[in-house]
Tab-separated table of C-alpha atoms and ligand atoms in Angstrom:
chain	number	residue	atom	x	y	z
A	1	UNK	CA	17.186	-1.047	-15.527
A	2	UNK	CA	16.362	-3.678	-12.787
A	3	UNK	CA	13.129	-4.494	-14.223
A	4	UNK	CA	14.575	-5.391	-17.856
A	5	UNK	CA	17.119	-7.561	-15.593
A	6	UNK	CA	14.441	-9.620	-14.164
A	7	UNK	CA	12.625	-10.142	-17.167
A	8	UNK	CA	15.377	-11.672	-19.415
A	9	UNK	CA	16.469	-13.648	-16.639
A	10	UNK	CA	12.639	-14.880	-15.614
A	11	UNK	CA	10.670	-13.932	-18.834
A	12	UNK	CA	10.130	-15.523	-22.473
A	13	UNK	CA	8.071	-14.801	-25.374
A	14	UNK	CA	5.925	-17.522	-24.921
A	15	UNK	CA	1.998	-16.205	-24.206
A	16	UNK	CA	1.155	-15.198	-20.560
A	17	UNK	CA	-2.528	-16.042	-20.618
A	18	UNK	CA	-4.148	-17.961	-18.260
A	19	UNK	CA	-3.273	-21.941	-18.743
A	20	UNK	CA	-0.057	-21.243	-20.263
A	21	UNK	CA	1.766	-21.902	-17.446
A	22	UNK	CA	3.268	-17.833	-16.684
A	23	UNK	CA	0.595	-17.438	-13.943
A	24	UNK	CA	1.264	-20.741	-11.875
A	25	UNK	CA	5.079	-19.793	-12.449
A	26	UNK	CA	4.592	-16.585	-10.829
A	27	UNK	CA	2.646	-17.515	-8.127
A	28	UNK	CA	4.895	-20.970	-7.502
A	29	UNK	CA	7.904	-18.270	-7.067
A	30	UNK	CA	5.789	-15.910	-4.836
A	31	UNK	CA	4.453	-18.576	-2.354
A	32	UNK	CA	7.818	-20.431	-2.043
A	33	UNK	CA	9.592	-16.639	-1.799
A	34	UNK	CA	6.787	-16.202	1.364
A	35	UNK	CA	7.253	-19.758	2.795
A	36	UNK	CA	10.769	-19.284	2.725
A	37	UNK	CA	10.733	-15.861	4.712
A	38	UNK	CA	8.098	-17.303	7.014
A	39	UNK	CA	10.588	-20.328	8.427
A	40	UNK	CA	12.979	-17.736	8.639
A	41	UNK	CA	10.551	-16.278	10.608
A	42	UNK	CA	10.125	-19.251	12.818
A	43	UNK	CA	13.685	-19.843	13.090
A	44	UNK	CA	14.552	-16.449	14.442
A	45	UNK	CA	11.311	-14.941	15.921
A	46	UNK	CA	13.025	-12.425	18.164
A	47	UNK	CA	14.971	-10.840	15.450
A	48	UNK	CA	12.053	-11.198	12.379
A	49	UNK	CA	9.115	-10.750	14.416
A	50	UNK	CA	7.127	-7.797	15.301
A	51	UNK	CA	6.765	-7.578	19.047
A	52	UNK	CA	3.548	-5.827	18.320
A	53	UNK	CA	2.061	-8.583	16.410
A	54	UNK	CA	4.082	-12.161	17.436
A	55	UNK	CA	1.463	-12.074	20.631
A	56	UNK	CA	-1.744	-11.790	18.514
A	57	UNK	CA	-0.759	-14.934	15.819
A	58	UNK	CA	-3.118	-17.962	15.984
A	59	UNK	CA	0.443	-20.316	15.811
A	60	UNK	CA	-1.756	-23.296	14.277
A	61	UNK	CA	-3.306	-21.198	11.719
A	62	UNK	CA	-0.180	-19.390	10.815
A	63	UNK	CA	1.515	-22.936	10.636
A	64	UNK	CA	-1.197	-24.425	8.270
A	65	UNK	CA	-0.934	-21.555	6.209
A	66	UNK	CA	2.769	-22.012	5.872
A	67	UNK	CA	2.449	-25.525	4.961
A	68	UNK	CA	-0.365	-24.604	2.353
A	69	UNK	CA	2.106	-21.988	0.906
A	70	UNK	CA	5.059	-24.434	0.435
A	71	UNK	CA	2.578	-27.398	-1.278
A	72	UNK	CA	1.260	-24.809	-3.499
A	73	UNK	CA	4.645	-23.615	-3.934
A	74	UNK	CA	5.188	-26.814	-5.364
A	75	UNK	CA	1.965	-28.222	-7.322
A	76	UNK	CA	1.950	-24.734	-9.213
A	77	UNK	CA	5.548	-25.244	-10.075
A	78	UNK	CA	5.163	-28.721	-11.550
A	79	UNK	CA	2.104	-27.460	-13.714
A	80	UNK	CA	4.261	-24.382	-14.945
A	81	UNK	CA	7.179	-26.691	-15.523
A	82	UNK	CA	5.147	-28.822	-17.330
A	83	UNK	CA	3.473	-26.101	-19.448
A	84	UNK	CA	6.403	-23.534	-20.501
A	85	UNK	CA	9.769	-24.091	-22.291
A	86	UNK	CA	11.629	-22.143	-19.607
A	87	UNK	CA	11.624	-23.444	-16.346
A	88	UNK	CA	13.239	-20.777	-14.144
A	89	UNK	CA	10.337	-19.390	-12.856
A	90	UNK	CA	8.998	-22.512	-11.826
A	91	UNK	CA	12.336	-23.871	-10.475
A	92	UNK	CA	12.761	-21.095	-8.301
A	93	UNK	CA	9.576	-21.373	-6.704
A	94	UNK	CA	10.025	-25.168	-6.026
A	95	UNK	CA	13.489	-24.304	-4.641
A	96	UNK	CA	11.990	-22.247	-1.940
A	97	UNK	CA	9.323	-24.424	-1.041
A	98	UNK	CA	12.308	-27.201	-0.703
A	99	UNK	CA	14.744	-25.158	1.279
A	100	UNK	CA	11.895	-23.907	3.335
A	101	UNK	CA	10.712	-27.653	3.872
A	102	UNK	CA	14.482	-28.656	4.210
A	103	UNK	CA	14.577	-25.948	6.843
A	104	UNK	CA	11.935	-27.291	8.805
A	105	UNK	CA	9.041	-26.088	7.539
A	106	UNK	CA	5.805	-24.837	9.539
A	107	UNK	CA	6.690	-27.070	11.851
A	108	UNK	CA	9.722	-25.283	13.417
A	109	UNK	CA	9.901	-24.840	16.810
A	110	UNK	CA	10.080	-21.430	18.730
A	111	UNK	CA	12.104	-22.436	21.706
A	112	UNK	CA	12.888	-18.596	22.238
A	113	UNK	CA	11.719	-17.159	25.160
A	114	UNK	CA	10.594	-13.452	22.934
A	115	UNK	CA	10.868	-10.521	24.815
A	116	UNK	CA	10.737	-7.181	23.685
A	117	UNK	CA	13.426	-5.221	21.896
A	118	UNK	CA	14.637	-4.052	18.480
A	119	UNK	CA	13.440	-6.597	15.416
A	120	UNK	CA	12.585	-6.319	11.733
A	121	UNK	CA	8.935	-6.662	10.937
A	122	UNK	CA	9.704	-9.733	8.193
A	123	UNK	CA	6.335	-10.814	9.657
A	124	UNK	CA	4.477	-7.774	8.617
A	125	UNK	CA	5.929	-7.671	5.290
A	126	UNK	CA	5.431	-11.489	4.511
A	127	UNK	CA	1.627	-11.321	5.661
A	128	UNK	CA	0.460	-7.898	4.311
A	129	UNK	CA	1.712	-8.214	0.876
A	130	UNK	CA	0.423	-11.891	0.191
A	131	UNK	CA	-3.109	-10.147	1.922
A	132	UNK	CA	-2.490	-7.168	-0.308
A	133	UNK	CA	-1.198	-8.932	-3.604
A	134	UNK	CA	-4.509	-11.907	-3.167
A	135	UNK	CA	-7.009	-9.266	-3.020
A	136	UNK	CA	-5.780	-6.349	-5.698
A	137	UNK	CA	-4.006	-8.443	-8.314
A	138	UNK	CA	-6.643	-10.836	-9.109
A	139	UNK	CA	-9.204	-7.251	-9.448
A	140	UNK	CA	-6.383	-5.654	-11.720
A	141	UNK	CA	-6.053	-8.763	-14.186
A	142	UNK	CA	-9.577	-9.243	-14.523
A	143	UNK	CA	-10.604	-6.078	-14.815
A	144	UNK	CA	-7.968	-3.371	-15.669
A	145	UNK	CA	-8.569	0.055	-16.976
A	146	UNK	CA	-5.474	0.024	-18.894
A	147	UNK	CA	-4.839	-3.946	-20.074
A	148	UNK	CA	-1.290	-3.306	-21.492
A	149	UNK	CA	0.023	-2.240	-18.224
A	150	UNK	CA	1.015	-5.420	-16.696
A	151	UNK	CA	1.741	-6.511	-13.250
A	152	UNK	CA	5.233	-6.555	-13.587
A	153	UNK	CA	5.468	-2.757	-15.757
A	154	UNK	CA	8.035	-0.045	-15.358
A	155	UNK	CA	9.364	0.759	-11.571
A	156	UNK	CA	7.578	-2.143	-10.069
A	157	UNK	CA	10.583	-3.305	-8.114
A	158	UNK	CA	11.319	0.228	-6.863
A	159	UNK	CA	7.604	0.265	-5.306
A	160	UNK	CA	8.550	-3.214	-3.823
A	161	UNK	CA	11.222	-1.595	-2.164
A	162	UNK	CA	8.838	1.054	-0.677
A	163	UNK	CA	6.739	-1.055	0.439
A	164	UNK	CA	9.484	-2.989	2.153
A	165	UNK	CA	10.330	0.339	3.680
A	166	UNK	CA	7.028	0.532	5.650
A	167	UNK	CA	6.729	-2.731	6.700
A	168	UNK	CA	10.422	-4.039	7.673
A	169	UNK	CA	11.103	-0.944	9.993
A	170	UNK	CA	7.199	-1.358	11.621
A	171	UNK	CA	8.544	-0.455	14.893
A	172	UNK	CA	10.295	2.981	13.846
A	173	UNK	CA	6.475	3.358	12.110
A	174	UNK	CA	4.561	2.808	15.205
A	175	UNK	CA	7.033	4.374	17.427
A	176	UNK	CA	6.606	7.462	15.116
A	177	UNK	CA	3.001	7.149	14.678
A	178	UNK	CA	0.996	4.563	16.115
A	179	UNK	CA	2.729	5.118	19.848
A	180	UNK	CA	2.808	8.888	20.471
A	181	UNK	CA	-1.060	8.696	18.947
A	182	UNK	CA	-1.908	6.272	21.547
A	183	UNK	CA	-0.002	7.827	24.349
A	184	UNK	CA	-1.335	10.973	23.177
A	185	UNK	CA	-5.057	9.645	23.328
A	186	UNK	CA	-4.790	9.811	27.454
A	187	UNK	CA	-3.991	13.607	27.338
A	188	UNK	CA	-5.828	14.726	24.151
A	189	UNK	CA	-9.225	12.922	24.983
A	190	UNK	CA	-11.660	15.375	25.540
A	191	UNK	CA	-14.249	12.791	28.091
A	192	UNK	CA	-17.572	14.679	27.534
A	193	UNK	CA	-16.482	14.090	23.581
A	194	UNK	CA	-15.837	10.918	23.621
A	195	UNK	CA	-18.629	9.873	25.845
A	196	UNK	CA	-20.765	11.772	23.596
A	197	UNK	CA	-19.402	10.026	20.618
A	198	UNK	CA	-19.004	6.585	22.557
A	199	UNK	CA	-23.182	6.654	22.654
A	200	UNK	CA	-23.520	6.542	19.170
A	201	UNK	CA	-24.234	3.550	17.271
A	202	UNK	CA	-20.991	2.426	16.030
A	203	UNK	CA	-21.356	2.518	12.318
A	204	UNK	CA	-22.227	6.263	12.635
A	205	UNK	CA	-18.874	6.324	14.950
A	206	UNK	CA	-17.039	5.104	12.294
A	207	UNK	CA	-18.423	7.404	9.723
A	208	UNK	CA	-17.968	10.495	11.840
A	209	UNK	CA	-14.418	9.263	12.256
A	210	UNK	CA	-13.813	8.641	8.559
A	211	UNK	CA	-14.926	12.420	7.947
A	212	UNK	CA	-12.846	13.516	10.457
A	213	UNK	CA	-10.057	12.078	9.014
A	214	UNK	CA	-10.450	12.659	5.657
A	215	UNK	CA	-10.899	16.600	6.355
A	216	UNK	CA	-7.390	16.341	8.042
A	217	UNK	CA	-5.690	14.717	5.597
A	218	UNK	CA	-7.551	17.177	3.026
A	219	UNK	CA	-5.593	20.328	4.562
A	220	UNK	CA	-2.187	18.275	5.235
A	221	UNK	CA	-2.601	16.960	1.607
A	222	UNK	CA	-3.156	20.753	0.307
A	223	UNK	CA	-0.099	21.946	2.359
A	224	UNK	CA	2.220	19.056	0.416
A	225	UNK	CA	1.192	20.192	-2.664
A	226	UNK	CA	1.367	23.874	-2.072
A	227	UNK	CA	4.112	24.550	0.212
A	228	UNK	CA	7.303	23.948	-2.065
A	229	UNK	CA	9.310	22.603	1.268
A	230	UNK	CA	6.756	20.179	1.622
A	231	UNK	CA	5.881	19.141	-2.285
A	232	UNK	CA	9.410	17.925	-2.612
A	233	UNK	CA	8.465	15.286	-0.356
A	234	UNK	CA	5.386	14.407	-1.709
A	235	UNK	CA	6.448	14.561	-5.727
A	236	UNK	CA	7.848	11.289	-4.821
A	237	UNK	CA	4.139	9.965	-4.946
A	238	UNK	CA	3.491	11.765	-7.432
A	239	UNK	CA	6.372	10.467	-9.697
A	240	UNK	CA	4.537	7.201	-10.561
A	241	UNK	CA	4.114	6.927	-14.675
A	242	UNK	CA	1.688	3.959	-14.178
A	243	UNK	CA	-0.756	3.264	-11.259
A	244	UNK	CA	-1.430	0.033	-9.589
A	245	UNK	CA	-1.706	-1.168	-6.010
A	246	UNK	CA	1.515	-1.194	-4.972
A	247	UNK	CA	1.920	2.601	-6.722
A	248	UNK	CA	0.214	3.851	-3.882
A	249	UNK	CA	3.157	2.633	-1.772
A	250	UNK	CA	5.784	4.769	-2.906
A	251	UNK	CA	6.051	7.618	-0.610
A	252	UNK	CA	8.355	9.397	1.567
A	253	UNK	CA	8.761	8.500	5.267
A	254	UNK	CA	8.303	12.071	5.888
A	255	UNK	CA	5.096	12.174	3.945
A	256	UNK	CA	4.082	9.134	5.595
A	257	UNK	CA	4.227	10.573	8.897
A	258	UNK	CA	3.231	14.133	8.066
A	259	UNK	CA	-0.251	12.591	6.695
A	260	UNK	CA	-0.821	9.847	9.026
A	261	UNK	CA	0.330	11.920	12.619
A	262	UNK	CA	-2.358	15.115	11.526
A	263	UNK	CA	-5.212	12.780	10.665
A	264	UNK	CA	-4.723	10.817	14.248
A	265	UNK	CA	-4.351	13.827	16.266
A	266	UNK	CA	-7.996	15.313	15.516
A	267	UNK	CA	-8.972	11.957	15.644
A	268	UNK	CA	-7.710	11.218	19.417
A	269	UNK	CA	-10.156	14.318	20.508
A	270	UNK	CA	-13.272	11.884	20.654
A	271	UNK	CA	-12.742	8.665	19.174
A	272	UNK	CA	-12.123	4.977	20.613
A	273	UNK	CA	-9.275	2.672	20.410
A	274	UNK	CA	-11.079	0.348	18.591
A	275	UNK	CA	-12.267	3.363	15.920
A	276	UNK	CA	-9.135	4.380	15.466
A	277	UNK	CA	-7.818	0.501	14.598
A	278	UNK	CA	-10.805	-0.147	12.540
A	279	UNK	CA	-9.990	3.449	10.785
A	280	UNK	CA	-6.362	2.545	10.136
A	281	UNK	CA	-7.606	-1.163	8.608
A	282	UNK	CA	-9.986	0.787	6.203
A	283	UNK	CA	-7.373	3.545	5.334
A	284	UNK	CA	-5.496	0.889	4.078
A	285	UNK	CA	-7.469	-1.212	2.251
A	286	UNK	CA	-9.157	2.093	0.593
A	287	UNK	CA	-6.337	4.038	-0.282
A	288	UNK	CA	-4.816	1.238	-1.676
A	289	UNK	CA	-7.704	0.575	-4.226
A	290	UNK	CA	-8.031	3.756	-5.230
A	291	UNK	CA	-4.563	3.422	-6.706
A	292	UNK	CA	-5.667	0.273	-8.805
A	293	UNK	CA	-5.189	-0.238	-12.427
A	294	UNK	CA	-9.154	-1.060	-12.184
A	295	UNK	CA	-11.885	-0.089	-14.880
A	296	UNK	CA	-15.495	-0.676	-12.931
A	297	UNK	CA	-17.148	2.051	-11.876
A	298	UNK	CA	-20.333	2.357	-9.830
A	299	UNK	CA	-21.718	5.736	-11.189
A	300	UNK	CA	-24.399	6.262	-8.003
A	301	UNK	CA	-21.530	5.554	-5.711
A	302	UNK	CA	-18.543	7.420	-7.031
A	303	UNK	CA	-20.220	11.194	-5.727
A	304	UNK	CA	-19.991	9.448	-2.425
A	305	UNK	CA	-16.706	7.638	-2.215
A	306	UNK	CA	-13.551	7.785	-3.693
A	307	UNK	CA	-12.916	5.446	-6.340
A	308	UNK	CA	-9.613	4.586	-8.441
A	309	UNK	CA	-10.575	6.833	-11.584
A	310	UNK	CA	-11.162	10.074	-9.234
A	311	UNK	CA	-7.749	9.241	-7.372
A	312	UNK	CA	-5.816	8.869	-10.789
A	313	UNK	CA	-7.352	12.349	-11.541
A	314	UNK	CA	-5.014	13.332	-8.684
A	315	UNK	CA	-2.320	11.570	-9.857
A	316	UNK	CA	-2.609	13.160	-13.609
A	317	UNK	CA	0.389	15.304	-15.487
A	318	UNK	CA	-2.782	17.222	-17.641
A	319	UNK	CA	-2.759	20.659	-16.349
A	320	UNK	CA	-5.808	20.905	-16.139
A	321	UNK	CA	-6.293	18.631	-13.078
A	322	UNK	CA	-3.256	19.964	-11.260
A	323	UNK	CA	-3.766	20.303	-7.674
A	324	UNK	CA	-7.045	18.924	-7.766
A	325	UNK	CA	-8.983	16.362	-5.823
A	326	UNK	CA	-6.776	16.087	-2.766
A	327	UNK	CA	-9.570	14.202	-0.622
A	328	UNK	CA	-9.018	10.198	-0.378
A	329	UNK	CA	-12.270	8.950	0.725
A	330	UNK	CA	-14.846	11.250	0.055
A	331	UNK	CA	-14.606	13.606	-3.014
A	332	UNK	CA	-17.517	15.697	-1.746
A	333	UNK	CA	-15.265	17.366	0.723
A	334	UNK	CA	-13.186	18.726	-2.362
A	335	UNK	CA	-16.571	19.934	-4.099
A	336	UNK	CA	-16.986	22.069	-0.374
A	337	UNK	CA	-13.605	23.260	-0.629
A	338	UNK	CA	-13.712	23.752	-5.156
A	339	UNK	CA	-10.737	21.295	-6.020
A	340	UNK	CA	-13.029	18.840	-7.476
A	341	UNK	CA	-12.027	17.625	-10.995
A	342	UNK	CA	-13.800	14.397	-12.462
A	343	UNK	CA	-14.566	14.163	-16.024
A	344	UNK	CA	-16.304	11.186	-17.682
A	345	UNK	CA	-13.087	10.006	-18.966
A	346	UNK	CA	-9.927	8.205	-17.282
A	347	UNK	CA	-6.574	10.704	-17.658
A	348	UNK	CA	-4.225	10.176	-20.561
A	349	UNK	CA	-1.087	10.311	-18.403
A	350	UNK	CA	0.467	10.191	-15.081
A	351	UNK	CA	3.697	11.259	-13.098
A	352	UNK	CA	5.408	14.675	-12.478
A	353	UNK	CA	4.438	17.896	-14.863
A	354	UNK	CA	8.021	19.119	-16.127
A	355	UNK	CA	9.603	17.891	-13.595
A	356	UNK	CA	12.636	15.140	-12.584
A	357	UNK	CA	13.425	13.382	-9.488
A	358	UNK	CA	15.967	10.794	-8.538
A	359	UNK	CA	15.232	7.284	-9.957
A	360	UNK	CA	16.214	5.352	-7.060
A	361	UNK	CA	15.034	4.492	-3.851
A	362	UNK	CA	17.920	6.052	-1.490
A	363	UNK	CA	17.884	9.185	-4.200
A	364	UNK	CA	14.326	9.918	-3.477
A	365	UNK	CA	14.814	9.391	0.123
A	366	UNK	CA	17.986	11.999	0.767
A	367	UNK	CA	17.010	14.159	-2.416
A	368	UNK	CA	14.244	16.397	-0.657
A	369	UNK	CA	16.221	17.251	2.340
A	370	UNK	CA	18.720	18.822	-0.119
A	371	UNK	CA	17.361	22.088	-1.396
A	372	UNK	CA	15.701	21.976	-5.022
A	373	UNK	CA	13.006	24.472	-6.885
A	374	UNK	CA	9.914	23.206	-7.929
A	375	UNK	CA	9.935	23.961	-11.727
A	376	UNK	CA	5.993	24.175	-12.871
B	1	ZN	ZN1	-0.967	14.690	-4.056
B	2	ZN	ZN1	-1.702	8.562	-4.467
């Protein structure tokens, strides 16, 4: 297994708590990797940056960020190298940061005259990875529900590949989902409804948008479970045996496209572009959070808003909870349709019940298209 090889290469048998040089080694390697990738984006912006995003970058801030990543990779690397016997993690981080500096670091000038055209969204992958990891990994390390399940659990590399697969081809995704959506707003929008909604307070508009989105999501999610052909695609999302922030990324592109499309179409009838964008940001943050290995719970809130424990019950392989909890934002939508299941404790196990799927990203991408039966 790839994870085992990585563990053998970078890991050791020393303690991994705070102050042992373990996390500083991880941070050094992570920041080194990000800074090296970011400098590559500066060198080849036409090829490695997303046309949709590059026009919005505050370049001064981005350069400061790259410089900070380089400095942090070196500092954490030095600390980790002093603290730990095995120094490969620290050395990798420092080497990547030094390579980034040797390539010109944060001050590489962009000389190209950038134009639209095919590009890889490396910039979006690096930025979102940094942002999501900074938000969710500390939450999972500080308050985990399953402390023995580390950040680098089984199959984490598979989920990183899934994360890459939804970020690198950003143009394909935005072409498949966002572009038709924004174009369709012109045709689908119902002016009377749009004007009526636009007069409401912003917060109410947003709340209504989430209700509409989650209701639409409920039905497409139900179909993904109940229609055998669709389940083949959705089974991949349910194959994670351990849930955390990045496990939520494991999803077939057909599944993603269907869900996004199904949600956006009804929203385009009456909501503005700003509300649509606000919803896209909210769904990314909230959906990622509900997959987190995160224990704290607010009893008063969990009846109204999906918290991690609620969505974890959707992912269990325990018989009593199969085909329950389809809503991703509001549990009361499941109550209305009779698919609510929320006992006091957490589930004991996760994954598919009595079903096997291909282990690799490529296998999982192809397999649902070839014939296969769901065995209950
Ligand atoms: Zn599901
Ligand atoms: Zn999920």
